[in-house]
Amino acid sequence: MTTASVEELRSRTRALLSEFDPADTEPLDFLRARFDAGLAWVHFPVGLGGLDAPRALQAVVDAELAAAGAPDNDPRRIGIGLGMAAPTILRYGTDEQRSRLLRPLWTGEEVWCQLFSEPGAGSDLAALATRATLGADGVWTVDGQKVWTSSAHTARWAILIARTDPALPKHKGITYFVCDMTDPGVEVRPLRQITGEAEFNEVFLTGVRIPDTDRLGAVGEGWQVAQTTLNNERVSIGGQRTPREGGLVGIVAGTWRARPELRTPELQQRLLKHWVDAEVLRLTGERLRQQLTVGQPGPEGAGTKLGFARLAQELTGFEVELLAEEGLGYDDWTMVRPELVDFNGREAGYRYLRAKGNSIEGGTSEILRNIIAERVLGLPPEPRTDKDVPWKDLAR
Ligand SMILES: Cc1cc2nc3c(=O)[nH]c(=O)nc-3n(C[C@H](O)[C@H](O)[C@H](O)COP(=O)(O)OP(=O)(O)OC[C@H]3O[C@@H](n4cnc5c(N)ncnc54)[C@H](O)[C@@H]3O)c2cc1C
């Protein structure tokens, strides 16, 4: 169905709603039926939750379903699955992997996490040291340590990159896997953040067994596969669709309008600047999504992620100043293991602290500037002396 029209999608959505009335259907049953009807992510292939339709038409389906009070799959809880694992599985997975993994991922029955960063490999991700070796029985054994793993404590599956050939240069000896988080060799330990909450984790992998059928892409081509994940990650963090004055800027502007006693001329100038920046970012994101309708995101997503991180930090700082002592009222340091990050639903003090991570997660702002300079603008690359050296000979 490459020429799906708005009308066709509306009538398919209405047919789903009449067969599965949200008022008396279990939310999970509804979500499964929606997936099977191809209305989960309409740009995915038929049989995998989609209709091969233009991505932009998803908004038509979403609006019909929201108006009918249909349950959604709570994207905040399963963001890594939806935004990063799914596009990678779609592009590199076998037919068997796609049909086994995508449905429970989309319905939220199976949460995903991302086992990429390591204590010695963050910005320089290709330096990673977690080892995977293939046994004669066709099963890989994985040993190593990952870190900063969001949602590892709720995840059923992980996307994992590991070194499979230390004799090759660092980008070449990496392979990409789907890792079962219930394997007895997976140990998840909480890591507390500046907010006091432990939304992410350290993950220790000791003799973890991964069947070769859970490899994504060819052996040694994990770096290329990971680019699909990372490009999608930047879009998924920085490129969310919002209406004008949606999201954080709307919250802050709402406080400004409702609380005239807080205003000063200096704060007004700053709010106006942030408001304009938010609008520019929103429109840039809109343009980026139009490009996405025709393929996988490229390095351009780095720009929206960069802008999003800067704006989130400026706006949350502004909000705390605006609210003065009220804004500082975040002082409960009880250990919490959140299932999701409800950024906009929280208090200003939490938002201010949590936004600090925005310029680190999904690639630091410095690294994103390098990506834009080299891969978008074509400026001369950073000197890289270790590119052709076998990974095992690198100083670590
Ligand atoms: C909230 C949060 C959630 C996260 N969730 C996950 C997750 O689920 N899964 C996962 O795998 N990872 C996750 N991460 C990890 C994140 O991807 C890394 O923290 C990030 O890539 C930076 O790596 P690093 O912490 O090792 O810092 P480093 O790479 O050590 O960087 C330290 C500093 O040096 C700068 N720097 C490094 N290299 C260069 C360079 N070439 N040019 C200029 N400056 C440079 C960096 O910008 C940074 O300021 C998360 C991080 C945060 C904050």
PDB file of N, CA, C and O in Angstrom, residues 54-115:
ATOM      1  N   PRO A  54       3.453   6.570   3.883  1.00  0.00           N
ATOM      2  CA  PRO A  54       4.354   7.652   4.295  1.00  0.00           C
ATOM      3  C   PRO A  54       4.282   7.872   5.811  1.00  0.00           C
ATOM      4  O   PRO A  54       3.197   7.865   6.392  1.00  0.00           O
ATOM      5  N   ARG A  55       5.437   8.103   6.412  1.00  0.00           N
ATOM      6  CA  ARG A  55       5.520   8.273   7.868  1.00  0.00           C
ATOM      7  C   ARG A  55       4.626   9.418   8.358  1.00  0.00           C
ATOM      8  O   ARG A  55       4.043   9.351   9.448  1.00  0.00           O
ATOM      9  N   ALA A  56       4.507  10.461   7.532  1.00  0.00           N
ATOM     10  CA  ALA A  56       3.732  11.636   7.954  1.00  0.00           C
ATOM     11  C   ALA A  56       2.275  11.284   8.230  1.00  0.00           C
ATOM     12  O   ALA A  56       1.598  11.973   8.995  1.00  0.00           O
ATOM     13  N   LEU A  57       1.777  10.197   7.626  1.00  0.00           N
ATOM     14  CA  LEU A  57       0.363   9.846   7.805  1.00  0.00           C
ATOM     15  C   LEU A  57       0.075   9.234   9.177  1.00  0.00           C
ATOM     16  O   LEU A  57      -1.077   9.030   9.545  1.00  0.00           O
ATOM     17  N   GLN A  58       1.127   8.929   9.953  1.00  0.00           N
ATOM     18  CA  GLN A  58       0.904   8.398  11.289  1.00  0.00           C
ATOM     19  C   GLN A  58       0.031   9.352  12.124  1.00  0.00           C
ATOM     20  O   GLN A  58      -0.793   8.921  12.933  1.00  0.00           O
ATOM     21  N   ALA A  59       0.223  10.649  11.886  1.00  0.00           N
ATOM     22  CA  ALA A  59      -0.520  11.643  12.671  1.00  0.00           C
ATOM     23  C   ALA A  59      -2.027  11.484  12.482  1.00  0.00           C
ATOM     24  O   ALA A  59      -2.803  11.738  13.410  1.00  0.00           O
ATOM     25  N   VAL A  60      -2.446  11.039  11.298  1.00  0.00           N
ATOM     26  CA  VAL A  60      -3.882  10.857  11.025  1.00  0.00           C
ATOM     27  C   VAL A  60      -4.427   9.754  11.927  1.00  0.00           C
ATOM     28  O   VAL A  60      -5.469   9.894  12.583  1.00  0.00           O
ATOM     29  N   VAL A  61      -3.694   8.648  11.988  1.00  0.00           N
ATOM     30  CA  VAL A  61      -4.107   7.502  12.814  1.00  0.00           C
ATOM     31  C   VAL A  61      -4.113   7.907  14.292  1.00  0.00           C
ATOM     32  O   VAL A  61      -5.080   7.661  15.028  1.00  0.00           O
ATOM     33  N   ASP A  62      -3.040   8.552  14.719  1.00  0.00           N
ATOM     34  CA  ASP A  62      -2.914   8.911  16.133  1.00  0.00           C
ATOM     35  C   ASP A  62      -4.056   9.836  16.567  1.00  0.00           C
ATOM     36  O   ASP A  62      -4.598   9.680  17.669  1.00  0.00           O
ATOM     37  N   ALA A  63      -4.409  10.781  15.704  1.00  0.00           N
ATOM     38  CA  ALA A  63      -5.474  11.719  16.077  1.00  0.00           C
ATOM     39  C   ALA A  63      -6.817  10.995  16.215  1.00  0.00           C
ATOM     40  O   ALA A  63      -7.562  11.227  17.169  1.00  0.00           O
ATOM     41  N   GLU A  64      -7.109  10.081  15.280  1.00  0.00           N
ATOM     42  CA  GLU A  64      -8.374   9.330  15.354  1.00  0.00           C
ATOM     43  C   GLU A  64      -8.427   8.509  16.641  1.00  0.00           C
ATOM     44  O   GLU A  64      -9.439   8.448  17.321  1.00  0.00           O
ATOM     45  N   LEU A  65      -7.319   7.860  16.951  1.00  0.00           N
ATOM     46  CA  LEU A  65      -7.296   6.973  18.127  1.00  0.00           C
ATOM     47  C   LEU A  65      -7.384   7.787  19.414  1.00  0.00           C
ATOM     48  O   LEU A  65      -8.091   7.397  20.354  1.00  0.00           O
ATOM     49  N   ALA A  66      -6.687   8.920  19.459  1.00  0.00           N
ATOM     50  CA  ALA A  66      -6.738   9.750  20.675  1.00  0.00           C
ATOM     51  C   ALA A  66      -8.159  10.255  20.893  1.00  0.00           C
ATOM     52  O   ALA A  66      -8.671  10.244  22.017  1.00  0.00           O
ATOM     53  N   ALA A  67      -8.829  10.667  19.802  1.00  0.00           N
ATOM     54  CA  ALA A  67     -10.196  11.181  19.936  1.00  0.00           C
ATOM     55  C   ALA A  67     -11.135  10.109  20.455  1.00  0.00           C
ATOM     56  O   ALA A  67     -12.121  10.397  21.143  1.00  0.00           O
ATOM     57  N   ALA A  68     -10.825   8.843  20.148  1.00  0.00           N
ATOM     58  CA  ALA A  68     -11.696   7.739  20.590  1.00  0.00           C
ATOM     59  C   ALA A  68     -11.281   7.206  21.969  1.00  0.00           C
ATOM     60  O   ALA A  68     -11.847   6.237  22.465  1.00  0.00           O
ATOM     61  N   GLY A  69     -10.293   7.819  22.580  1.00  0.00           N
ATOM     62  CA  GLY A  69      -9.856   7.378  23.914  1.00  0.00           C
ATOM     63  C   GLY A  69      -9.144   6.029  23.905  1.00  0.00           C
ATOM     64  O   GLY A  69      -9.147   5.304  24.907  1.00  0.00           O
ATOM     65  N   ALA A  70      -8.494   5.694  22.791  1.00  0.00           N
ATOM     66  CA  ALA A  70      -7.789   4.403  22.704  1.00  0.00           C
ATOM     67  C   ALA A  70      -6.505   4.447  23.532  1.00  0.00           C
ATOM     68  O   ALA A  70      -5.884   5.502  23.665  1.00  0.00           O
ATOM     69  N   PRO A  71      -6.095   3.303  24.105  1.00  0.00           N
ATOM     70  CA  PRO A  71      -4.847   3.301  24.882  1.00  0.00           C
ATOM     71  C   PRO A  71      -3.651   3.461  23.949  1.00  0.00           C
ATOM     72  O   PRO A  71      -3.713   3.063  22.788  1.00  0.00           O
ATOM     73  N   ASP A  72      -2.558   4.059  24.466  1.00  0.00           N
ATOM     74  CA  ASP A  72      -1.335   4.068  23.670  1.00  0.00           C
ATOM     75  C   ASP A  72      -0.279   3.184  24.332  1.00  0.00           C
ATOM     76  O   ASP A  72      -0.524   2.612  25.397  1.00  0.00           O
ATOM     77  N   ASN A  73       0.857   3.060  23.672  1.00  0.00           N
ATOM     78  CA  ASN A  73       1.887   2.134  24.170  1.00  0.00           C
ATOM     79  C   ASN A  73       2.886   2.835  25.091  1.00  0.00           C
ATOM     80  O   ASN A  73       3.943   2.300  25.355  1.00  0.00           O
ATOM     81  N   ASP A  74       2.550   4.008  25.580  1.00  0.00           N
ATOM     82  CA  ASP A  74       3.388   4.803  26.490  1.00  0.00           C
ATOM     83  C   ASP A  74       4.831   4.892  25.996  1.00  0.00           C
ATOM     84  O   ASP A  74       5.752   4.288  26.566  1.00  0.00           O
ATOM     85  N   PRO A  75       5.041   5.673  24.951  1.00  0.00           N
ATOM     86  CA  PRO A  75       6.380   5.759  24.356  1.00  0.00           C
ATOM     87  C   PRO A  75       7.462   6.184  25.343  1.00  0.00           C
ATOM     88  O   PRO A  75       8.634   5.872  25.149  1.00  0.00           O
ATOM     89  N   ARG A  76       7.092   6.875  26.434  1.00  0.00           N
ATOM     90  CA  ARG A  76       8.144   7.298  27.378  1.00  0.00           C
ATOM     91  C   ARG A  76       8.783   6.087  28.060  1.00  0.00           C
ATOM     92  O   ARG A  76       9.920   6.116  28.477  1.00  0.00           O
ATOM     93  N   ARG A  77       8.021   4.997  28.186  1.00  0.00           N
ATOM     94  CA  ARG A  77       8.522   3.814  28.893  1.00  0.00           C
ATOM     95  C   ARG A  77       9.361   2.927  27.974  1.00  0.00           C
ATOM     96  O   ARG A  77      10.217   2.178  28.426  1.00  0.00           O
ATOM     97  N   ILE A  78       9.085   3.013  26.671  1.00  0.00           N
ATOM     98  CA  ILE A  78       9.732   2.088  25.735  1.00  0.00           C
ATOM     99  C   ILE A  78      10.481   2.845  24.628  1.00  0.00           C
ATOM    100  O   ILE A  78      10.608   2.364  23.515  1.00  0.00           O
ATOM    101  N   GLY A  79      11.004   4.016  25.022  1.00  0.00           N
ATOM    102  CA  GLY A  79      11.634   4.891  24.025  1.00  0.00           C
ATOM    103  C   GLY A  79      12.826   4.250  23.318  1.00  0.00           C
ATOM    104  O   GLY A  79      13.026   4.474  22.129  1.00  0.00           O
ATOM    105  N   ILE A  80      13.627   3.479  24.046  1.00  0.00           N
ATOM    106  CA  ILE A  80      14.816   2.895  23.403  1.00  0.00           C
ATOM    107  C   ILE A  80      14.396   1.837  22.384  1.00  0.00           C
ATOM    108  O   ILE A  80      14.947   1.741  21.289  1.00  0.00           O
ATOM    109  N   GLY A  81      13.378   1.072  22.734  1.00  0.00           N
ATOM    110  CA  GLY A  81      12.868   0.077  21.794  1.00  0.00           C
ATOM    111  C   GLY A  81      12.326   0.740  20.540  1.00  0.00           C
ATOM    112  O   GLY A  81      12.718   0.410  19.412  1.00  0.00           O
ATOM    113  N   LEU A  82      11.431   1.721  20.748  1.00  0.00           N
ATOM    114  CA  LEU A  82      10.770   2.349  19.598  1.00  0.00           C
ATOM    115  C   LEU A  82      11.747   3.165  18.760  1.00  0.00           C
ATOM    116  O   LEU A  82      11.740   3.087  17.526  1.00  0.00           O
ATOM    117  N   GLY A  83      12.572   3.963  19.446  1.00  0.00           N
ATOM    118  CA  GLY A  83      13.381   4.943  18.731  1.00  0.00           C
ATOM    119  C   GLY A  83      14.679   4.377  18.178  1.00  0.00           C
ATOM    120  O   GLY A  83      15.217   4.915  17.209  1.00  0.00           O
ATOM    121  N   MET A  84      15.196   3.317  18.809  1.00  0.00           N
ATOM    122  CA  MET A  84      16.534   2.871  18.423  1.00  0.00           C
ATOM    123  C   MET A  84      16.599   1.405  18.005  1.00  0.00           C
ATOM    124  O   MET A  84      17.172   1.070  16.976  1.00  0.00           O
ATOM    125  N   ALA A  85      16.041   0.506  18.844  1.00  0.00           N
ATOM    126  CA  ALA A  85      16.123  -0.915  18.491  1.00  0.00           C
ATOM    127  C   ALA A  85      15.290  -1.215  17.242  1.00  0.00           C
ATOM    128  O   ALA A  85      15.753  -1.905  16.319  1.00  0.00           O
ATOM    129  N   ALA A  86      14.056  -0.682  17.209  1.00  0.00           N
ATOM    130  CA  ALA A  86      13.159  -1.046  16.104  1.00  0.00           C
ATOM    131  C   ALA A  86      13.720  -0.685  14.722  1.00  0.00           C
ATOM    132  O   ALA A  86      13.768  -1.546  13.826  1.00  0.00           O
ATOM    133  N   PRO A  87      14.176   0.567  14.514  1.00  0.00           N
ATOM    134  CA  PRO A  87      14.699   0.858  13.172  1.00  0.00           C
ATOM    135  C   PRO A  87      15.918   0.013  12.812  1.00  0.00           C
ATOM    136  O   PRO A  87      16.146  -0.286  11.639  1.00  0.00           O
ATOM    137  N   THR A  88      16.695  -0.385  13.826  1.00  0.00           N
ATOM    138  CA  THR A  88      17.879  -1.198  13.550  1.00  0.00           C
ATOM    139  C   THR A  88      17.467  -2.621  13.181  1.00  0.00           C
ATOM    140  O   THR A  88      18.014  -3.218  12.241  1.00  0.00           O
ATOM    141  N   ILE A  89      16.494  -3.159  13.920  1.00  0.00           N
ATOM    142  CA  ILE A  89      15.999  -4.517  13.613  1.00  0.00           C
ATOM    143  C   ILE A  89      15.362  -4.516  12.216  1.00  0.00           C
ATOM    144  O   ILE A  89      15.565  -5.431  11.414  1.00  0.00           O
ATOM    145  N   LEU A  90      14.617  -3.449  11.942  1.00  0.00           N
ATOM    146  CA  LEU A  90      13.957  -3.385  10.629  1.00  0.00           C
ATOM    147  C   LEU A  90      14.993  -3.391   9.508  1.00  0.00           C
ATOM    148  O   LEU A  90      14.844  -4.089   8.509  1.00  0.00           O
ATOM    149  N   ARG A  91      16.071  -2.650   9.701  1.00  0.00           N
ATOM    150  CA  ARG A  91      17.047  -2.516   8.614  1.00  0.00           C
ATOM    151  C   ARG A  91      17.971  -3.731   8.516  1.00  0.00           C
ATOM    152  O   ARG A  91      18.318  -4.171   7.425  1.00  0.00           O
ATOM    153  N   TYR A  92      18.367  -4.300   9.651  1.00  0.00           N
ATOM    154  CA  TYR A  92      19.386  -5.351   9.605  1.00  0.00           C
ATOM    155  C   TYR A  92      18.882  -6.727  10.032  1.00  0.00           C
ATOM    156  O   TYR A  92      19.607  -7.715   9.899  1.00  0.00           O
ATOM    157  N   GLY A  93      17.676  -6.804  10.596  1.00  0.00           N
ATOM    158  CA  GLY A  93      17.196  -8.083  11.103  1.00  0.00           C
ATOM    159  C   GLY A  93      16.807  -9.047   9.997  1.00  0.00           C
ATOM    160  O   GLY A  93      16.480  -8.637   8.881  1.00  0.00           O
ATOM    161  N   THR A  94      16.845 -10.343  10.328  1.00  0.00           N
ATOM    162  CA  THR A  94      16.305 -11.343   9.397  1.00  0.00           C
ATOM    163  C   THR A  94      14.775 -11.302   9.507  1.00  0.00           C
ATOM    164  O   THR A  94      14.225 -10.713  10.441  1.00  0.00           O
ATOM    165  N   ASP A  95      14.102 -11.967   8.572  1.00  0.00           N
ATOM    166  CA  ASP A  95      12.635 -12.000   8.643  1.00  0.00           C
ATOM    167  C   ASP A  95      12.182 -12.579   9.976  1.00  0.00           C
ATOM    168  O   ASP A  95      11.242 -12.089  10.602  1.00  0.00           O
ATOM    169  N   GLU A  96      12.880 -13.631  10.404  1.00  0.00           N
ATOM    170  CA  GLU A  96      12.510 -14.283  11.677  1.00  0.00           C
ATOM    171  C   GLU A  96      12.662 -13.307  12.842  1.00  0.00           C
ATOM    172  O   GLU A  96      11.785 -13.194  13.695  1.00  0.00           O
ATOM    173  N   GLN A  97      13.767 -12.564  12.884  1.00  0.00           N
ATOM    174  CA  GLN A  97      13.997 -11.616  13.986  1.00  0.00           C
ATOM    175  C   GLN A  97      12.948 -10.497  13.961  1.00  0.00           C
ATOM    176  O   GLN A  97      12.406 -10.130  15.003  1.00  0.00           O
ATOM    177  N   ARG A  98      12.664 -10.009  12.777  1.00  0.00           N
ATOM    178  CA  ARG A  98      11.687  -8.921  12.691  1.00  0.00           C
ATOM    179  C   ARG A  98      10.319  -9.367  13.183  1.00  0.00           C
ATOM    180  O   ARG A  98       9.663  -8.669  13.953  1.00  0.00           O
ATOM    181  N   SER A  99       9.885 -10.576  12.753  1.00  0.00           N
ATOM    182  CA  SER A  99       8.531 -10.955  13.168  1.00  0.00           C
ATOM    183  C   SER A  99       8.492 -11.418  14.624  1.00  0.00           C
ATOM    184  O   SER A  99       7.469 -11.272  15.285  1.00  0.00           O
ATOM    185  N   ARG A 100       9.591 -11.873  15.164  1.00  0.00           N
ATOM    186  CA  ARG A 100       9.600 -12.285  16.579  1.00  0.00           C
ATOM    187  C   ARG A 100       9.683 -11.079  17.520  1.00  0.00           C
ATOM    188  O   ARG A 100       9.043 -11.053  18.563  1.00  0.00           O
ATOM    189  N   LEU A 101      10.486 -10.072  17.135  1.00  0.00           N
ATOM    190  CA  LEU A 101      10.834  -9.034  18.116  1.00  0.00           C
ATOM    191  C   LEU A 101       9.986  -7.753  18.036  1.00  0.00           C
ATOM    192  O   LEU A 101       9.775  -7.087  19.050  1.00  0.00           O
ATOM    193  N   LEU A 102       9.526  -7.389  16.850  1.00  0.00           N
ATOM    194  CA  LEU A 102       8.946  -6.045  16.709  1.00  0.00           C
ATOM    195  C   LEU A 102       7.577  -5.891  17.364  1.00  0.00           C
ATOM    196  O   LEU A 102       7.263  -4.838  17.932  1.00  0.00           O
ATOM    197  N   ARG A 103       6.756  -6.948  17.350  1.00  0.00           N
ATOM    198  CA  ARG A 103       5.393  -6.787  17.891  1.00  0.00           C
ATOM    199  C   ARG A 103       5.420  -6.537  19.407  1.00  0.00           C
ATOM    200  O   ARG A 103       4.873  -5.535  19.884  1.00  0.00           O
ATOM    201  N   PRO A 104       6.070  -7.424  20.206  1.00  0.00           N
ATOM    202  CA  PRO A 104       6.089  -7.137  21.655  1.00  0.00           C
ATOM    203  C   PRO A 104       6.881  -5.886  22.012  1.00  0.00           C
ATOM    204  O   PRO A 104       6.633  -5.265  23.044  1.00  0.00           O
ATOM    205  N   LEU A 105       7.821  -5.496  21.145  1.00  0.00           N
ATOM    206  CA  LEU A 105       8.539  -4.231  21.371  1.00  0.00           C
ATOM    207  C   LEU A 105       7.554  -3.072  21.269  1.00  0.00           C
ATOM    208  O   LEU A 105       7.478  -2.209  22.139  1.00  0.00           O
ATOM    209  N   TRP A 106       6.762  -3.082  20.199  1.00  0.00           N
ATOM    210  CA  TRP A 106       5.860  -1.950  19.973  1.00  0.00           C
ATOM    211  C   TRP A 106       4.726  -1.898  21.006  1.00  0.00           C
ATOM    212  O   TRP A 106       4.345  -0.818  21.468  1.00  0.00           O
ATOM    213  N   THR A 107       4.183  -3.071  21.364  1.00  0.00           N
ATOM    214  CA  THR A 107       3.061  -3.055  22.322  1.00  0.00           C
ATOM    215  C   THR A 107       3.540  -2.715  23.736  1.00  0.00           C
ATOM    216  O   THR A 107       2.729  -2.435  24.611  1.00  0.00           O
ATOM    217  N   GLY A 108       4.854  -2.757  23.969  1.00  0.00           N
ATOM    218  CA  GLY A 108       5.369  -2.454  25.306  1.00  0.00           C
ATOM    219  C   GLY A 108       5.446  -3.677  26.200  1.00  0.00           C
ATOM    220  O   GLY A 108       5.814  -3.577  27.369  1.00  0.00           O
ATOM    221  N   GLU A 109       5.127  -4.866  25.651  1.00  0.00           N
ATOM    222  CA  GLU A 109       5.252  -6.083  26.460  1.00  0.00           C
ATOM    223  C   GLU A 109       6.711  -6.347  26.794  1.00  0.00           C
ATOM    224  O   GLU A 109       7.024  -6.935  27.818  1.00  0.00           O
ATOM    225  N   GLU A 110       7.628  -5.948  25.890  1.00  0.00           N
ATOM    226  CA  GLU A 110       9.056  -6.160  26.115  1.00  0.00           C
ATOM    227  C   GLU A 110       9.803  -4.833  26.018  1.00  0.00           C
ATOM    228  O   GLU A 110       9.790  -4.177  24.978  1.00  0.00           O
ATOM    229  N   VAL A 111      10.416  -4.466  27.147  1.00  0.00           N
ATOM    230  CA  VAL A 111      11.184  -3.221  27.193  1.00  0.00           C
ATOM    231  C   VAL A 111      12.606  -3.517  26.704  1.00  0.00           C
ATOM    232  O   VAL A 111      13.134  -4.606  26.942  1.00  0.00           O
ATOM    233  N   TRP A 112      13.201  -2.539  26.021  1.00  0.00           N
ATOM    234  CA  TRP A 112      14.568  -2.688  25.498  1.00  0.00           C
ATOM    235  C   TRP A 112      15.512  -1.688  26.152  1.00  0.00           C
ATOM    236  O   TRP A 112      15.091  -0.597  26.561  1.00  0.00           O
ATOM    237  N   CYS A 113      16.778  -2.080  26.254  1.00  0.00           N
ATOM    238  CA  CYS A 113      17.803  -1.124  26.682  1.00  0.00           C
ATOM    239  C   CYS A 113      18.978  -1.209  25.711  1.00  0.00           C
ATOM    240  O   CYS A 113      19.000  -2.070  24.819  1.00  0.00           O
ATOM    241  N   GLN A 114      19.953  -0.319  25.916  1.00  0.00           N
ATOM    242  CA  GLN A 114      21.063  -0.182  24.954  1.00  0.00           C
ATOM    243  C   GLN A 114      22.386  -0.406  25.674  1.00  0.00           C
ATOM    244  O   GLN A 114      22.807   0.431  26.481  1.00  0.00           O
ATOM    245  N   LEU A 115      23.034  -1.521  25.380  1.00  0.00           N
ATOM    246  CA  LEU A 115      24.328  -1.855  25.998  1.00  0.00           C
ATOM    247  C   LEU A 115      25.451  -1.442  25.051  1.00  0.00           C
ATOM    248  O   LEU A 115      26.066  -2.282  24.390  1.00  0.00           O
TER     249      LEU A 115
END
